CSV table of N, CA and C in Angstrom, one decimal:
chain,number,residue,atom,x,y,z
A,1,MET,N,-32.5,-37.4,22.6
A,1,MET,CA,-33.5,-37.3,21.6
A,1,MET,C,-33.5,-38.5,20.7
A,2,SER,N,-34.7,-39.0,20.3
A,2,SER,CA,-34.8,-40.2,19.5
A,2,SER,C,-34.3,-39.9,18.1
A,3,SER,N,-33.9,-40.9,17.4
A,3,SER,CA,-33.5,-40.7,16.0
A,3,SER,C,-34.6,-40.1,15.1
A,4,ILE,N,-35.8,-40.5,15.3
A,4,ILE,CA,-36.9,-39.9,14.5
A,4,ILE,C,-37.0,-38.4,14.8
A,5,LEU,N,-36.9,-38.0,16.0
A,5,LEU,CA,-37.0,-36.5,16.3
A,5,LEU,C,-35.8,-35.8,15.7
A,6,GLU,N,-34.6,-36.4,15.8
A,6,GLU,CA,-33.5,-35.8,15.2
A,6,GLU,C,-33.6,-35.7,13.7
A,7,ARG,N,-34.1,-36.7,13.1
A,7,ARG,CA,-34.2,-36.7,11.6
A,7,ARG,C,-35.2,-35.7,11.1
A,8,TYR,N,-36.3,-35.4,11.8
A,8,TYR,CA,-37.3,-34.5,11.4
A,8,TYR,C,-37.3,-33.2,12.1
A,9,LYS,N,-36.2,-32.9,12.8
A,9,LYS,CA,-36.2,-31.6,13.6
A,9,LYS,C,-36.1,-30.5,12.6
A,10,LEU,N,-36.9,-29.4,12.8
A,10,LEU,CA,-37.0,-28.3,12.0
A,10,LEU,C,-35.8,-27.4,12.2
A,11,THR,N,-35.1,-27.1,11.1
A,11,THR,CA,-33.9,-26.3,11.1
A,11,THR,C,-34.0,-25.2,10.1
A,12,VAL,N,-33.1,-24.3,10.1
A,12,VAL,CA,-33.1,-23.2,9.1
A,12,VAL,C,-32.9,-23.9,7.7
A,13,GLU,N,-32.0,-24.9,7.6
A,13,GLU,CA,-31.8,-25.5,6.3
A,13,GLU,C,-33.0,-26.3,5.8
A,14,SER,N,-33.7,-26.9,6.7
A,14,SER,CA,-34.9,-27.6,6.3
A,14,SER,C,-36.1,-26.8,6.0
A,15,THR,N,-36.1,-25.5,6.4
A,15,THR,CA,-37.2,-24.6,6.1
A,15,THR,C,-36.8,-23.7,4.9
A,16,SER,N,-35.6,-23.9,4.3
A,16,SER,CA,-35.3,-23.0,3.1
A,16,SER,C,-36.3,-23.4,2.0
A,17,VAL,N,-36.6,-22.4,1.2
A,17,VAL,CA,-37.6,-22.5,0.2
A,17,VAL,C,-36.9,-22.4,-1.2
A,18,TYR,N,-36.8,-23.6,-1.9
A,18,TYR,CA,-36.2,-23.6,-3.2
A,18,TYR,C,-34.7,-23.0,-3.1
A,19,GLY,N,-34.0,-23.4,-2.1
A,19,GLY,CA,-32.6,-23.0,-2.0
A,19,GLY,C,-32.4,-21.6,-1.4
A,20,VAL,N,-33.5,-20.9,-1.0
A,20,VAL,CA,-33.4,-19.6,-0.4
A,20,VAL,C,-33.6,-19.8,1.1
A,21,LYS,N,-32.5,-19.6,1.9
A,21,LYS,CA,-32.5,-19.8,3.3
A,21,LYS,C,-33.2,-18.6,4.0
A,22,GLY,N,-34.0,-18.9,5.0
A,22,GLY,CA,-34.5,-17.8,5.8
A,22,GLY,C,-35.4,-16.9,5.1
A,23,SER,N,-36.3,-17.4,4.3
A,23,SER,CA,-37.2,-16.5,3.5
A,23,SER,C,-37.9,-15.5,4.5
A,24,ARG,N,-38.1,-14.3,4.1
A,24,ARG,CA,-38.7,-13.3,5.0
A,24,ARG,C,-40.1,-13.7,5.3
A,25,PHE,N,-40.9,-14.3,4.4
A,25,PHE,CA,-42.2,-14.7,4.6
A,25,PHE,C,-42.2,-16.1,5.2
A,26,LYS,N,-42.0,-16.3,6.5
A,26,LYS,CA,-41.8,-17.6,7.1
A,26,LYS,C,-43.0,-18.5,7.2
A,27,LEU,N,-44.1,-17.9,7.4
A,27,LEU,CA,-45.3,-18.7,7.7
A,27,LEU,C,-46.3,-18.6,6.5
A,28,THR,N,-46.7,-19.7,6.1
A,28,THR,CA,-47.7,-19.8,5.0
A,28,THR,C,-49.0,-20.3,5.6
A,29,THR,N,-50.0,-19.5,5.4
A,29,THR,CA,-51.3,-19.8,6.1
A,29,THR,C,-52.4,-19.7,5.0
A,30,LEU,N,-53.3,-20.7,5.1
A,30,LEU,CA,-54.5,-20.7,4.2
A,30,LEU,C,-55.7,-20.6,5.1
A,31,VAL,N,-56.4,-19.6,4.9
A,31,VAL,CA,-57.6,-19.4,5.7
A,31,VAL,C,-58.8,-19.6,4.8
A,32,HIS,N,-59.6,-20.6,5.1
A,32,HIS,CA,-60.7,-20.9,4.2
A,32,HIS,C,-62.0,-21.0,5.0
A,33,SER,N,-63.1,-20.3,4.4
A,33,SER,CA,-64.4,-20.3,5.1
A,33,SER,C,-65.4,-19.7,4.1
A,34,GLU,N,-66.6,-19.7,4.5
A,34,GLU,CA,-67.6,-19.0,3.7
A,34,GLU,C,-67.4,-17.5,3.7
A,35,SER,N,-67.9,-16.8,2.8
A,35,SER,CA,-67.7,-15.4,2.7
A,35,SER,C,-68.4,-14.7,3.8
A,36,GLY,N,-67.8,-13.5,4.2
A,36,GLY,CA,-68.4,-12.7,5.3
A,36,GLY,C,-68.1,-13.1,6.7
A,37,ILE,N,-67.2,-14.1,6.9
A,37,ILE,CA,-66.9,-14.6,8.2
A,37,ILE,C,-65.8,-13.9,8.9
A,38,GLY,N,-65.0,-13.1,8.1
A,38,GLY,CA,-64.0,-12.3,8.7
A,38,GLY,C,-62.6,-12.7,8.4
A,39,LYS,N,-62.4,-13.4,7.3
A,39,LYS,CA,-61.0,-13.9,7.0
A,39,LYS,C,-60.1,-12.7,6.6
A,40,THR,N,-60.6,-11.8,5.9
A,40,THR,CA,-59.9,-10.6,5.4
A,40,THR,C,-59.5,-9.7,6.6
A,41,THR,N,-60.5,-9.5,7.5
A,41,THR,CA,-60.3,-8.7,8.7
A,41,THR,C,-59.2,-9.4,9.6
A,42,PHE,N,-59.3,-10.7,9.7
A,42,PHE,CA,-58.3,-11.5,10.4
A,42,PHE,C,-56.9,-11.3,9.8
A,43,ALA,N,-56.8,-11.4,8.5
A,43,ALA,CA,-55.5,-11.2,7.8
A,43,ALA,C,-55.0,-9.8,8.0
A,44,ALA,N,-55.9,-8.8,8.2
A,44,ALA,CA,-55.4,-7.4,8.4
A,44,ALA,C,-54.7,-7.2,9.7
A,45,THR,N,-54.8,-8.2,10.6
A,45,THR,CA,-54.1,-8.0,11.9
A,45,THR,C,-52.7,-8.6,11.8
A,46,TRP,N,-52.3,-9.2,10.7
A,46,TRP,CA,-51.0,-9.7,10.6
A,46,TRP,C,-50.0,-8.6,10.4
A,47,PRO,N,-48.7,-8.8,10.6
A,47,PRO,CA,-47.7,-7.7,10.5
A,47,PRO,C,-47.6,-7.1,9.1
A,48,LYS,N,-47.6,-5.8,9.0
A,48,LYS,CA,-47.4,-5.1,7.7
A,48,LYS,C,-48.0,-5.8,6.5
A,49,PRO,N,-49.3,-5.9,6.4
A,49,PRO,CA,-49.8,-6.7,5.3
A,49,PRO,C,-49.9,-5.9,4.0
A,50,LEU,N,-49.7,-6.5,2.9
A,50,LEU,CA,-50.0,-6.0,1.5
A,50,LEU,C,-51.1,-7.0,1.0
A,51,PHE,N,-52.2,-6.4,0.6
A,51,PHE,CA,-53.3,-7.2,0.1
A,51,PHE,C,-53.2,-7.2,-1.5
A,52,LEU,N,-53.3,-8.4,-2.0
A,52,LEU,CA,-53.4,-8.5,-3.5
A,52,LEU,C,-54.9,-9.0,-3.7
A,53,ALA,N,-55.7,-8.0,-4.0
A,53,ALA,CA,-57.1,-8.3,-4.1
A,53,ALA,C,-57.5,-8.7,-5.5
A,54,THR,N,-58.1,-9.9,-5.6
A,54,THR,CA,-58.5,-10.4,-6.9
A,54,THR,C,-59.9,-10.2,-7.2
A,55,GLU,N,-60.6,-9.5,-6.4
A,55,GLU,CA,-62.0,-9.0,-6.7
A,55,GLU,C,-62.2,-7.7,-6.0
A,56,LYS,N,-63.1,-6.9,-6.5
A,56,LYS,CA,-63.3,-5.5,-6.0
A,56,LYS,C,-64.0,-5.5,-4.6
A,57,GLY,N,-64.4,-6.6,-4.1
A,57,GLY,CA,-65.3,-6.6,-2.9
A,57,GLY,C,-64.5,-6.5,-1.6
A,58,LEU,N,-63.3,-6.0,-1.5
A,58,LEU,CA,-62.5,-5.9,-0.3
A,58,LEU,C,-62.7,-4.6,0.4
A,59,ALA,N,-64.0,-4.2,0.7
A,59,ALA,CA,-64.3,-3.0,1.3
A,59,ALA,C,-63.6,-2.8,2.7
A,60,SER,N,-63.5,-4.0,3.4
A,60,SER,CA,-63.0,-3.9,4.7
A,60,SER,C,-61.5,-3.5,4.7
A,61,VAL,N,-60.8,-3.8,3.7
A,61,VAL,CA,-59.4,-3.4,3.6
A,61,VAL,C,-59.3,-1.9,3.3
A,62,ALA,N,-60.1,-1.5,2.4
A,62,ALA,CA,-60.1,0.0,2.1
A,62,ALA,C,-60.5,0.8,3.3
A,63,GLU,N,-61.5,0.3,4.1
A,63,GLU,CA,-61.9,1.0,5.3
A,63,GLU,C,-60.8,1.2,6.3
A,64,LEU,N,-60.0,0.1,6.4
A,64,LEU,CA,-58.9,0.1,7.3
A,64,LEU,C,-57.7,0.9,6.8
A,65,GLY,N,-57.7,1.4,5.5
A,65,GLY,CA,-56.6,2.1,4.9
A,65,GLY,C,-55.4,1.3,4.7
A,66,LEU,N,-55.5,0.0,4.5
A,66,LEU,CA,-54.4,-0.9,4.3
A,66,LEU,C,-54.0,-0.9,2.8
A,67,PRO,N,-52.7,-1.1,2.5
A,67,PRO,CA,-52.2,-1.1,1.1
A,67,PRO,C,-52.8,-2.3,0.4
A,68,CYS,N,-53.3,-2.0,-0.8
A,68,CYS,CA,-54.0,-3.1,-1.6
A,68,CYS,C,-53.8,-2.8,-3.1
A,69,LEU,N,-53.4,-3.9,-3.8
A,69,LEU,CA,-53.3,-3.8,-5.2
A,69,LEU,C,-54.5,-4.7,-5.8
A,70,LEU,N,-55.2,-4.1,-6.8
A,70,LEU,CA,-56.2,-4.9,-7.5
A,70,LEU,C,-55.6,-5.7,-8.6
A,71,VAL,N,-55.8,-7.0,-8.5
A,71,VAL,CA,-55.2,-8.0,-9.5
A,71,VAL,C,-56.4,-8.5,-10.3
A,72,LYS,N,-56.2,-8.3,-11.6
A,72,LYS,CA,-57.3,-8.7,-12.5
A,72,LYS,C,-57.1,-10.1,-13.2
A,73,GLY,N,-56.0,-10.7,-13.0
A,73,GLY,CA,-55.8,-12.0,-13.6
A,73,GLY,C,-54.5,-12.6,-13.2
A,74,TYR,N,-54.3,-13.8,-13.7
A,74,TYR,CA,-53.1,-14.6,-13.4
A,74,TYR,C,-51.8,-13.9,-13.8
A,75,GLN,N,-51.8,-13.4,-15.0
A,75,GLN,CA,-50.5,-12.8,-15.6
A,75,GLN,C,-50.2,-11.6,-14.7
A,76,GLN,N,-51.1,-10.8,-14.3
A,76,GLN,CA,-50.8,-9.6,-13.5
A,76,GLN,C,-50.3,-10.0,-12.2
A,77,LEU,N,-50.9,-11.0,-11.6
A,77,LEU,CA,-50.4,-11.6,-10.3
A,77,LEU,C,-49.0,-12.1,-10.4
A,78,LEU,N,-48.7,-12.8,-11.5
A,78,LEU,CA,-47.3,-13.3,-11.8
A,78,LEU,C,-46.3,-12.1,-11.9
A,79,ASP,N,-46.8,-11.1,-12.6
A,79,ASP,CA,-45.9,-9.9,-12.8
A,79,ASP,C,-45.6,-9.2,-11.5
A,80,ILE,N,-46.6,-9.1,-10.6
A,80,ILE,CA,-46.4,-8.5,-9.3
A,80,ILE,C,-45.4,-9.3,-8.5
A,81,VAL,N,-45.6,-10.6,-8.4
A,81,VAL,CA,-44.7,-11.4,-7.6
A,81,VAL,C,-43.3,-11.5,-8.2
A,82,SER,N,-43.2,-11.3,-9.5
A,82,SER,CA,-41.9,-11.3,-10.1
A,82,SER,C,-41.0,-10.0,-9.8
A,83,ASP,N,-41.7,-9.0,-9.3
A,83,ASP,CA,-41.0,-7.7,-8.9
A,83,ASP,C,-40.9,-7.7,-7.4
A,84,LYS,N,-39.8,-8.2,-6.9
A,84,LYS,CA,-39.6,-8.4,-5.5
A,84,LYS,C,-39.6,-7.0,-4.7
A,85,SER,N,-39.3,-5.9,-5.4
A,85,SER,CA,-39.3,-4.6,-4.8
A,85,SER,C,-40.7,-4.2,-4.3
A,86,VAL,N,-41.7,-4.7,-4.9
A,86,VAL,CA,-43.1,-4.4,-4.5
A,86,VAL,C,-43.3,-4.8,-3.0
A,87,PHE,N,-42.6,-5.9,-2.6
A,87,PHE,CA,-42.8,-6.4,-1.2
A,87,PHE,C,-41.9,-5.9,-0.2
A,88,ASP,N,-40.9,-5.0,-0.6
A,88,ASP,CA,-39.9,-4.6,0.4
A,88,ASP,C,-40.5,-4.0,1.7
A,89,PRO,N,-41.5,-3.1,1.6
A,89,PRO,CA,-42.0,-2.5,2.9
A,89,PRO,C,-42.9,-3.4,3.7
A,90,TYR,N,-43.2,-4.6,3.2
A,90,TYR,CA,-44.2,-5.5,3.9
A,90,TYR,C,-43.6,-6.7,4.5
A,91,GLU,N,-44.4,-7.2,5.5
A,91,GLU,CA,-44.0,-8.5,6.1
A,91,GLU,C,-45.0,-9.6,5.8
A,92,THR,N,-46.1,-9.2,5.3
A,92,THR,CA,-47.2,-10.2,5.0
A,92,THR,C,-47.8,-10.0,3.7
A,93,VAL,N,-48.0,-11.0,2.9
A,93,VAL,CA,-48.7,-11.0,1.6
A,93,VAL,C,-50.0,-11.7,1.8
A,94,VAL,N,-51.1,-11.0,1.4
A,94,VAL,CA,-52.4,-11.7,1.5
A,94,VAL,C,-53.0,-11.6,0.1
A,95,ILE,N,-53.3,-12.8,-0.4
A,95,ILE,CA,-54.0,-12.9,-1.7
A,95,ILE,C,-55.5,-13.3,-1.4
A,96,ASP,N,-56.4,-12.4,-1.8
A,96,ASP,CA,-57.7,-12.5,-1.3
A,96,ASP,C,-58.7,-12.2,-2.5
A,97,PRO,N,-59.4,-13.2,-2.9
A,97,PRO,CA,-59.3,-14.7,-2.7
A,97,PRO,C,-58.5,-15.3,-3.8
A,98,LEU,N,-57.7,-16.3,-3.5
A,98,LEU,CA,-56.9,-17.0,-4.5
A,98,LEU,C,-57.7,-17.8,-5.5
A,99,ASP,N,-58.8,-18.3,-5.1
A,99,ASP,CA,-59.6,-19.1,-6.0
A,99,ASP,C,-60.2,-18.3,-7.2
A,100,GLU,N,-60.3,-17.0,-7.0
A,100,GLU,CA,-60.8,-16.1,-8.1
A,100,GLU,C,-59.7,-16.1,-9.2
A,101,VAL,N,-58.4,-16.0,-8.8
A,101,VAL,CA,-57.4,-16.1,-9.8
A,101,VAL,C,-57.4,-17.4,-10.6
A,102,TYR,N,-57.6,-18.5,-9.9
A,102,TYR,CA,-57.6,-19.8,-10.5
A,102,TYR,C,-58.8,-19.9,-11.5
A,103,SER,N,-60.0,-19.4,-11.1
A,103,SER,CA,-61.1,-19.5,-11.9
A,103,SER,C,-61.0,-18.6,-13.2
A,104,ARG,N,-60.4,-17.4,-13.0
A,104,ARG,CA,-60.2,-16.5,-14.2
A,104,ARG,C,-59.2,-17.1,-15.1
A,105,HIS,N,-58.1,-17.7,-14.5
A,105,HIS,CA,-57.1,-18.3,-15.4
A,105,HIS,C,-57.7,-19.5,-16.1
A,106,LEU,N,-58.5,-20.3,-15.5
A,106,LEU,CA,-59.1,-21.5,-16.2
A,106,LEU,C,-60.0,-21.0,-17.3
A,107,PHE,N,-60.7,-19.9,-17.1
A,107,PHE,CA,-61.6,-19.3,-18.2
A,107,PHE,C,-60.7,-18.9,-19.4
A,108,LYS,N,-59.6,-18.2,-19.1
A,108,LYS,CA,-58.7,-17.8,-20.1
A,108,LYS,C,-58.1,-18.9,-20.9
A,109,VAL,N,-57.7,-20.0,-20.2
A,109,VAL,CA,-57.1,-21.2,-20.8
A,109,VAL,C,-58.2,-21.8,-21.8
A,110,LEU,N,-59.4,-21.9,-21.3
A,110,LEU,CA,-60.5,-22.4,-22.1
A,110,LEU,C,-60.6,-21.6,-23.4
A,111,LYS,N,-60.6,-20.2,-23.2
A,111,LYS,CA,-60.7,-19.3,-24.4
A,111,LYS,C,-59.5,-19.5,-25.3
A,112,ASP,N,-58.3,-19.5,-24.8
A,112,ASP,CA,-57.1,-19.5,-25.6
A,112,ASP,C,-56.8,-20.9,-26.3
A,113,ILE,N,-57.0,-22.0,-25.6
A,113,ILE,CA,-56.7,-23.3,-26.2
A,113,ILE,C,-57.9,-24.1,-26.7
A,114,GLY,N,-59.0,-23.6,-26.4
A,114,GLY,CA,-60.2,-24.3,-26.8
A,114,GLY,C,-60.5,-25.6,-26.1
A,115,ASP,N,-61.3,-26.4,-26.8
A,115,ASP,CA,-61.7,-27.7,-26.2
A,115,ASP,C,-60.7,-28.8,-26.5
A,116,VAL,N,-59.6,-28.8,-25.9
A,116,VAL,CA,-58.6,-29.8,-26.1
A,116,VAL,C,-59.1,-31.2,-25.6
A,117,GLY,N,-59.0,-32.1,-26.5
A,117,GLY,CA,-59.4,-33.5,-26.1
A,117,GLY,C,-60.9,-33.7,-25.9
A,118,SER,N,-61.7,-32.9,-26.6
A,118,SER,CA,-63.1,-32.9,-26.3
A,118,SER,C,-63.9,-32.7,-27.6
A,119,ASN,N,-65.0,-33.3,-27.7
A,119,ASN,CA,-65.9,-33.0,-28.8
A,119,ASN,C,-67.1,-32.3,-28.4
A,120,GLN,N,-67.1,-31.8,-27.2
A,120,GLN,CA,-68.3,-31.0,-26.7
A,120,GLN,C,-67.9,-29.5,-26.5
A,121,SER,N,-68.7,-28.7,-26.9
A,121,SER,CA,-68.4,-27.2,-26.8
A,121,SER,C,-68.5,-26.9,-25.3
A,122,GLY,N,-67.6,-26.1,-24.8
A,122,GLY,CA,-67.6,-25.7,-23.4
A,122,GLY,C,-67.1,-26.7,-22.4
A,123,TYR,N,-66.6,-27.8,-22.8
A,123,TYR,CA,-66.2,-28.9,-22.0
A,123,TYR,C,-64.9,-28.5,-21.3
A,124,VAL,N,-64.8,-28.7,-20.0
A,124,VAL,CA,-63.6,-28.5,-19.2
A,124,VAL,C,-63.0,-29.8,-19.0
A,125,GLY,N,-61.8,-30.1,-19.6
A,125,GLY,CA,-61.2,-31.4,-19.5
A,125,GLY,C,-60.0,-31.4,-18.6
A,126,ARG,N,-59.4,-32.6,-18.5
A,126,ARG,CA,-58.2,-32.7,-17.6
A,126,ARG,C,-57.1,-31.8,-18.1
A,127,SER,N,-56.9,-31.7,-19.4
A,127,SER,CA,-55.8,-30.9,-20.0
A,127,SER,C,-55.9,-29.4,-19.6
A,128,HIS,N,-57.2,-28.9,-19.5
A,128,HIS,CA,-57.4,-27.5,-19.1
A,128,HIS,C,-56.9,-27.4,-17.7
A,129,TYR,N,-57.3,-28.3,-16.8
A,129,TYR,CA,-56.9,-28.2,-15.4
A,129,TYR,C,-55.4,-28.4,-15.3
A,130,ASN,N,-54.8,-29.2,-16.1
A,130,ASN,CA,-53.4,-29.4,-16.0
A,130,ASN,C,-52.6,-28.1,-16.4
A,131,PHE,N,-53.0,-27.4,-17.4
A,131,PHE,CA,-52.4,-26.2,-17.8
A,131,PHE,C,-52.5,-25.2,-16.6
A,132,VAL,N,-53.7,-25.0,-16.0
A,132,VAL,CA,-53.9,-24.1,-14.9
A,132,VAL,C,-53.1,-24.5,-13.7
A,133,ASN,N,-53.2,-25.8,-13.4
A,133,ASN,CA,-52.4,-26.3,-12.2
A,133,ASN,C,-50.9,-26.1,-12.3
A,134,GLN,N,-50.4,-26.3,-13.5
A,134,GLN,CA,-49.0,-26.0,-13.7
A,134,GLN,C,-48.6,-24.6,-13.5
A,135,ASP,N,-49.5,-23.7,-14.1
A,135,ASP,CA,-49.2,-22.3,-13.9
A,135,ASP,C,-49.4,-21.8,-12.5
A,136,MET,N,-50.4,-22.3,-11.8
A,136,MET,CA,-50.6,-21.9,-10.4
A,136,MET,C,-49.4,-22.5,-9.5
A,137,THR,N,-48.9,-23.6,-9.8
A,137,THR,CA,-47.7,-24.2,-9.1
A,137,THR,C,-46.5,-23.3,-9.3
A,138,ARG,N,-46.3,-22.8,-10.6
A,138,ARG,CA,-45.2,-21.9,-10.9
A,138,ARG,C,-45.4,-20.6,-10.1
A,139,PHE,N,-46.6,-20.1,-10.0
A,139,PHE,CA,-46.8,-18.9,-9.2
A,139,PHE,C,-46.5,-19.1,-7.8
A,140,MET,N,-47.0,-20.2,-7.2
A,140,MET,CA,-46.7,-20.5,-5.8
A,140,MET,C,-45.2,-20.6,-5.5
A,141,HIS,N,-44.5,-21.2,-6.4
A,141,HIS,CA,-43.0,-21.3,-6.2
A,141,HIS,C,-42.4,-19.9,-6.2
A,142,LYS,N,-42.8,-19.0,-7.1
A,142,LYS,CA,-42.3,-17.7,-7.1
A,142,LYS,C,-42.7,-16.9,-5.8
A,143,LEU,N,-43.9,-17.1,-5.3
A,143,LEU,CA,-44.4,-16.5,-4.1
A,143,LEU,C,-43.6,-16.9,-2.9
A,144,MET,N,-43.4,-18.2,-2.8
A,144,MET,CA,-42.7,-18.8,-1.7
A,144,MET,C,-41.2,-18.5,-1.7
A,145,ALA,N,-40.6,-18.1,-2.9
A,145,ALA,CA,-39.2,-17.8,-3.0
A,145,ALA,C,-38.9,-16.3,-2.7
A,146,LEU,N,-40.0,-15.5,-2.4
A,146,LEU,CA,-39.7,-14.1,-2.1
A,146,LEU,C,-38.8,-14.0,-1.0
A,147,ASP,N,-37.8,-13.1,-1.1
A,147,ASP,CA,-36.8,-12.9,-0.1
A,147,ASP,C,-37.2,-11.7,0.8
């Protein structure tokens, strides 16, 4: 085997997430497309899914009788992910759609901190996105560290 292949060979140690070896949720997948194409139905075929629905429009999940929690915002999503016992019976976590959480959190940041670095009302500046990006990164770290 060449030294490049040896150096980048995938091992249990190299796939550990933030020091947690062999995380139960081994595959991270992002499915992105226009609405109505079947992303949710596709995710419903994955092993033992738990849906974290960020909008009420997941009728296909309800019709299939799959477990689903309605998430109304970033803090609620963070609270759910912080309680690892929620995920014990499941092998797959589906957040549908994630961009809805981002948008709601950005709106909340705008409301809470106001127009930082701006003289225009309603202006979304770099600082707003920085706050939200840092929070979403924190959330993704918690999600990926689930055991």
